[in-house]
Short mmCIF file of C-alpha atoms in Angstrom, two decimals:
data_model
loop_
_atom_site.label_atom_id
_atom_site.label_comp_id
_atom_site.label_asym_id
_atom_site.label_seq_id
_atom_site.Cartn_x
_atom_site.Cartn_y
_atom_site.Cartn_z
CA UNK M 1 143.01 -34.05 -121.76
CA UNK M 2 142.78 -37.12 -119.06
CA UNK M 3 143.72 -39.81 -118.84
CA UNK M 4 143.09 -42.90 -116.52
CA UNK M 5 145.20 -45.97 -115.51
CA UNK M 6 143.11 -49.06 -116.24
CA UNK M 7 145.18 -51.42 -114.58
CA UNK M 8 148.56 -51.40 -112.35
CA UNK M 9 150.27 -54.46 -112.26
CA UNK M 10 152.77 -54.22 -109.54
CA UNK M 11 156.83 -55.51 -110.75
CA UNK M 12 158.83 -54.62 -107.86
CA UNK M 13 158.23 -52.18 -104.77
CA UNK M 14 159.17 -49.48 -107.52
CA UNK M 15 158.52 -50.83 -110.64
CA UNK M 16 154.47 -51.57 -112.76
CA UNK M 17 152.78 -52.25 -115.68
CA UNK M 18 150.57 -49.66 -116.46
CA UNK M 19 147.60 -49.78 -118.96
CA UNK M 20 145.59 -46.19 -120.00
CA UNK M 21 143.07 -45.54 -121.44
CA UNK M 22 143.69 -44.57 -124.44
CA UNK M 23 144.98 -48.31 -124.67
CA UNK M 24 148.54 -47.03 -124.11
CA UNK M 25 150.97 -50.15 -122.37
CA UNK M 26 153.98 -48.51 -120.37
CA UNK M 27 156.23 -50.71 -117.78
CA UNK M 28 157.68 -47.89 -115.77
CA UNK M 29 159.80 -47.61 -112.48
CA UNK M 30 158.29 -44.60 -110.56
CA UNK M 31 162.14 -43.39 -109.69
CA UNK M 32 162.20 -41.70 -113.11
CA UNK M 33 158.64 -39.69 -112.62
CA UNK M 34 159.02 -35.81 -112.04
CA UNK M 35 155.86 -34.49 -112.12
CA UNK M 36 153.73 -37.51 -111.30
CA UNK M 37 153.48 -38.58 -107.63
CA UNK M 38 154.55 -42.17 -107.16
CA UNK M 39 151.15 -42.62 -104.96
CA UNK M 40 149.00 -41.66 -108.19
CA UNK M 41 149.86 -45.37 -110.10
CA UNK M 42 146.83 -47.33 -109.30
CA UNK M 43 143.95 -48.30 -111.06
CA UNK M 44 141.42 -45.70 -111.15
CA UNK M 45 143.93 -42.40 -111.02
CA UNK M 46 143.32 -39.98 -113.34
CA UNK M 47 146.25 -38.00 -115.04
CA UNK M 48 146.38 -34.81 -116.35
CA UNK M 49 148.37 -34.46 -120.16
CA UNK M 50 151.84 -33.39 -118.22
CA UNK M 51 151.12 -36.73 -115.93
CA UNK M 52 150.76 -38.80 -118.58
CA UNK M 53 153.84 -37.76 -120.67
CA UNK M 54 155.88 -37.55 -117.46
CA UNK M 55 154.67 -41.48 -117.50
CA UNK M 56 155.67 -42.21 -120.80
CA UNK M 57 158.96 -41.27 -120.38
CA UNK M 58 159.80 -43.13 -116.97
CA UNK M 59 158.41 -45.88 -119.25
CA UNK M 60 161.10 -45.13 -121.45
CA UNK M 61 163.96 -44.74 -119.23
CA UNK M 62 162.60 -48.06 -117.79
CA UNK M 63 162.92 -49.89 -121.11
CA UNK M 64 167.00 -47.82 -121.07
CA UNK M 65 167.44 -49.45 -117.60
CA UNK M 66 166.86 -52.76 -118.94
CA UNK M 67 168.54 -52.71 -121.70
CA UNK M 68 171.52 -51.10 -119.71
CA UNK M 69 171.18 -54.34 -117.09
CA UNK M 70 171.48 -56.58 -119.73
CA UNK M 71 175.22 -55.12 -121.01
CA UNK M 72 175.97 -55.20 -116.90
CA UNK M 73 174.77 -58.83 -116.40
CA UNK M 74 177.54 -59.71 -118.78
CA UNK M 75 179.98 -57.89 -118.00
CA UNK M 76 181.39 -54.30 -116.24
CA UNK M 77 181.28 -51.38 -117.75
CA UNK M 78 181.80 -48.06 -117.90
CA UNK M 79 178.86 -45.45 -117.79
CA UNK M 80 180.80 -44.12 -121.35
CA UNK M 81 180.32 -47.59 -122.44
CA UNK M 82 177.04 -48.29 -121.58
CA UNK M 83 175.74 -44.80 -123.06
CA UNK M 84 177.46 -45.45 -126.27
CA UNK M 85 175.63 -49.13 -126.29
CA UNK M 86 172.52 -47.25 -125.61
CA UNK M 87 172.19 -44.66 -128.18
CA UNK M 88 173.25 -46.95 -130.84
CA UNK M 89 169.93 -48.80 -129.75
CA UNK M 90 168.28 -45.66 -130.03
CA UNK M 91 167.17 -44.78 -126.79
CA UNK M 92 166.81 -41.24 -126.00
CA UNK M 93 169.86 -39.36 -124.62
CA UNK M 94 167.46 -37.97 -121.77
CA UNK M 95 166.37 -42.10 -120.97
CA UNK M 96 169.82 -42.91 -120.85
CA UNK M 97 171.11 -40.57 -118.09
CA UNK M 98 168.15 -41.00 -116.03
CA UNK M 99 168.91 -44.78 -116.67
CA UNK M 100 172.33 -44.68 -115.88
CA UNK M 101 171.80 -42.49 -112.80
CA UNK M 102 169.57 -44.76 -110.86
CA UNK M 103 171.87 -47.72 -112.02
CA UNK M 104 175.34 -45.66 -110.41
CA UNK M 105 172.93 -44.57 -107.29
CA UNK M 106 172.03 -47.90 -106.44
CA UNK M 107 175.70 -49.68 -107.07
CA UNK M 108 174.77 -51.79 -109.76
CA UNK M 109 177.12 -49.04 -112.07
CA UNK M 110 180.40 -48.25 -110.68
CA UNK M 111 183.20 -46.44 -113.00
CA UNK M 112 185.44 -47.14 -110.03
CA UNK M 113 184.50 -51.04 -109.95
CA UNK M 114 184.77 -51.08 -113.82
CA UNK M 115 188.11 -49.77 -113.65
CA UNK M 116 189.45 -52.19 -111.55
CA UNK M 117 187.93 -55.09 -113.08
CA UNK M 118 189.89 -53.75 -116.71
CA UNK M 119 193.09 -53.74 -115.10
CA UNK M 120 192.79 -57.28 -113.58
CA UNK M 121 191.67 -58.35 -116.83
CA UNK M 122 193.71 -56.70 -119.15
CA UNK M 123 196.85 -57.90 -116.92
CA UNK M 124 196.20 -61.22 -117.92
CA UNK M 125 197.32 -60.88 -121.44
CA UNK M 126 198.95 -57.39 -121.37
CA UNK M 127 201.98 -56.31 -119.74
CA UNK M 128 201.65 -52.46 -119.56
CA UNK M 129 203.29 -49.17 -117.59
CA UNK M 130 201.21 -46.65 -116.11
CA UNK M 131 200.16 -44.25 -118.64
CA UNK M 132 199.27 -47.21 -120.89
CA UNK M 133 197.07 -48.36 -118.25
CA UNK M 134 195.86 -45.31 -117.46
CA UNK M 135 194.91 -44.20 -121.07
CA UNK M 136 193.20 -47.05 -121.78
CA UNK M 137 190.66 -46.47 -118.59
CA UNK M 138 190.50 -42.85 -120.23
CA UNK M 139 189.74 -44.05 -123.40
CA UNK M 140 186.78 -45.92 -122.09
CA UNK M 141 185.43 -43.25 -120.61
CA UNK M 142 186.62 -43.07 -116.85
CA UNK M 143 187.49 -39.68 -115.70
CA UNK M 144 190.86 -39.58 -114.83
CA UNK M 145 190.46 -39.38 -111.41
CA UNK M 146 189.12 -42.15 -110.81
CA UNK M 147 191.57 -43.87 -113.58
CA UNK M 148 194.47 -42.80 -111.38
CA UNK M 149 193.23 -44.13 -108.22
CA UNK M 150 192.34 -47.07 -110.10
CA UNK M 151 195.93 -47.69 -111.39
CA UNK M 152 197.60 -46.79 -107.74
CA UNK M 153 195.76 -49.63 -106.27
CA UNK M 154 196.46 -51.91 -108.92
CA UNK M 155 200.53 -51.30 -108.56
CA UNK M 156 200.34 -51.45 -104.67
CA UNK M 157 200.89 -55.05 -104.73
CA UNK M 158 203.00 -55.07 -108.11
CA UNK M 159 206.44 -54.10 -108.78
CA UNK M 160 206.22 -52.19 -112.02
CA UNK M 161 210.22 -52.91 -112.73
CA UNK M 162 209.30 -56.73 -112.98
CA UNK M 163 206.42 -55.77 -115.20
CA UNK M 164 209.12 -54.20 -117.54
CA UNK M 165 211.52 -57.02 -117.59
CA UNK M 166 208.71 -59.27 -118.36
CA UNK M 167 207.75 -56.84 -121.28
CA UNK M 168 211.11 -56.18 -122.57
CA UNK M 169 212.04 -60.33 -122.96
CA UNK M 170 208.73 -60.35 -124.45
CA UNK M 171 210.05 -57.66 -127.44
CA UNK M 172 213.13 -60.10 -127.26
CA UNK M 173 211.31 -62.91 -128.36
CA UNK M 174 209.60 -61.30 -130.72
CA UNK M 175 212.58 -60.11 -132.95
CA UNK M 176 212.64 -56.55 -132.00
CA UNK M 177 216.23 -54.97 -131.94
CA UNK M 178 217.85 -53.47 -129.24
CA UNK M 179 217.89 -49.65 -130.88
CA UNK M 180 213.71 -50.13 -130.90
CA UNK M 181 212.69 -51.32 -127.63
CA UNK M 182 212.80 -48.03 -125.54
CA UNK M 183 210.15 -46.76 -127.84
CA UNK M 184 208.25 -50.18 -127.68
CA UNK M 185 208.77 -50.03 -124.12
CA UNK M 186 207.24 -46.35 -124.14
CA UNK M 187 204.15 -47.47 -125.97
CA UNK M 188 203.57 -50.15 -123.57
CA UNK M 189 203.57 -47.43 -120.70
CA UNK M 190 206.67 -47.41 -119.28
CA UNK M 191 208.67 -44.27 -118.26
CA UNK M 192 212.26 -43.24 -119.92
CA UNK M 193 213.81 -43.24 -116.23
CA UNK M 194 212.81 -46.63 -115.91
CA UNK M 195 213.52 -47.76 -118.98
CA UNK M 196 216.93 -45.99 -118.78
CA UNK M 197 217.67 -47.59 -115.54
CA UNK M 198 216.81 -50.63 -116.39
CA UNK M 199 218.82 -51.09 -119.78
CA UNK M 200 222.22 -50.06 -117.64
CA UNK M 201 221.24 -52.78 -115.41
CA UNK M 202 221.25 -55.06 -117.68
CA UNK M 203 224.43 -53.95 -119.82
#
């Protein structure tokens, strides 16, 4: 079967509105086609069956791209993040990756960015360790890699025993007794050296 493209409506350099003939309406980015040359969207081409559903789906990982932008325009995420968001809006698994890796290839997704932009965040309101920190990237799906280097830049300019005073007055204030606050202090990230170290300071 064949079909033809009635109309073209150029979006961007890479991006149109294409109308078939068979009526069919897809906005696609020509990135995402595999079998269909980018040079064959124009009015008048004529598309074989394979064409046409290697059009439909850059149309669909179009329609994953947007709705992957609109998450990103609000805030950073992670590409774990953003899939999750994805699926539960029921686009394909298959849309999303191709989505998600034209979004990382043309910076507008960056795990490493993301990460960053949690820890300056979360620092804000949380005073945490290292392997706090560094589950909670994992947890939102950075690889750890690039967690780690993420948290190594982040205590380059911070002195992780002030961090822990500043936590353990914290558990002061809040009531907790002096036999619980090395495991509190564990939770919150902090290693048993330092925590050991720092309660003989202080006695």
């Amino acid at each position: 079967m064949e079909y033809e493209i009635i109309s073209a409506k150029a979006l961007s350099a890479t991006s149109a509105e294409c109308r078939f003939s068979n009526n069919a309406l897809f906005y696609l980015r020509t990135d995402y086609l595999v079998q269909t040359p980018a040079d064959m969207i124009y009015a008048g081409s004529i598309l074989d069956q394979d064409q046409f559903d290697d059009c439909m789906q850059a149309g669909l990982a179009y329609a994953a791209e947007r709705c992957a932008m609109e998450y990103l325009n609000r805030s950073e995420h992670s590409r774990s993040q953003l899939y999750a968001k994805m699926t539960k809006k029921e686009h394909s698994q298959e849309s999303c990756n191709q989505a998600l890796d034209y979004l990382e290839d043309c910076g507008f997704l960056d795990d490493g960015r993301f990460a960053k932009a949690f820890l300056r965040n979360r620092s804000i309101s949380h005073t945490e360790g290292r392997s706090r920190l560094l589950s909670e990237l994992m947890q939102r799906g950075v690889k750890k890699q690039t967690a780690q280097e993420a948290v190594e830049e982040f205590f380059a300019d911070k002195d992780e025993n002030e961090l822990l005073d500043k936590a353990a007055k914290k558990l002061v204030r809040t009531g907790k007794k002096p036999e619980a606050m090395h495991a509190a202090l564990i939770r919150l990230g902090f290693s048993s050296k330092a925590i050991s170290e720092y309660f003989k300071e202080k006695s």
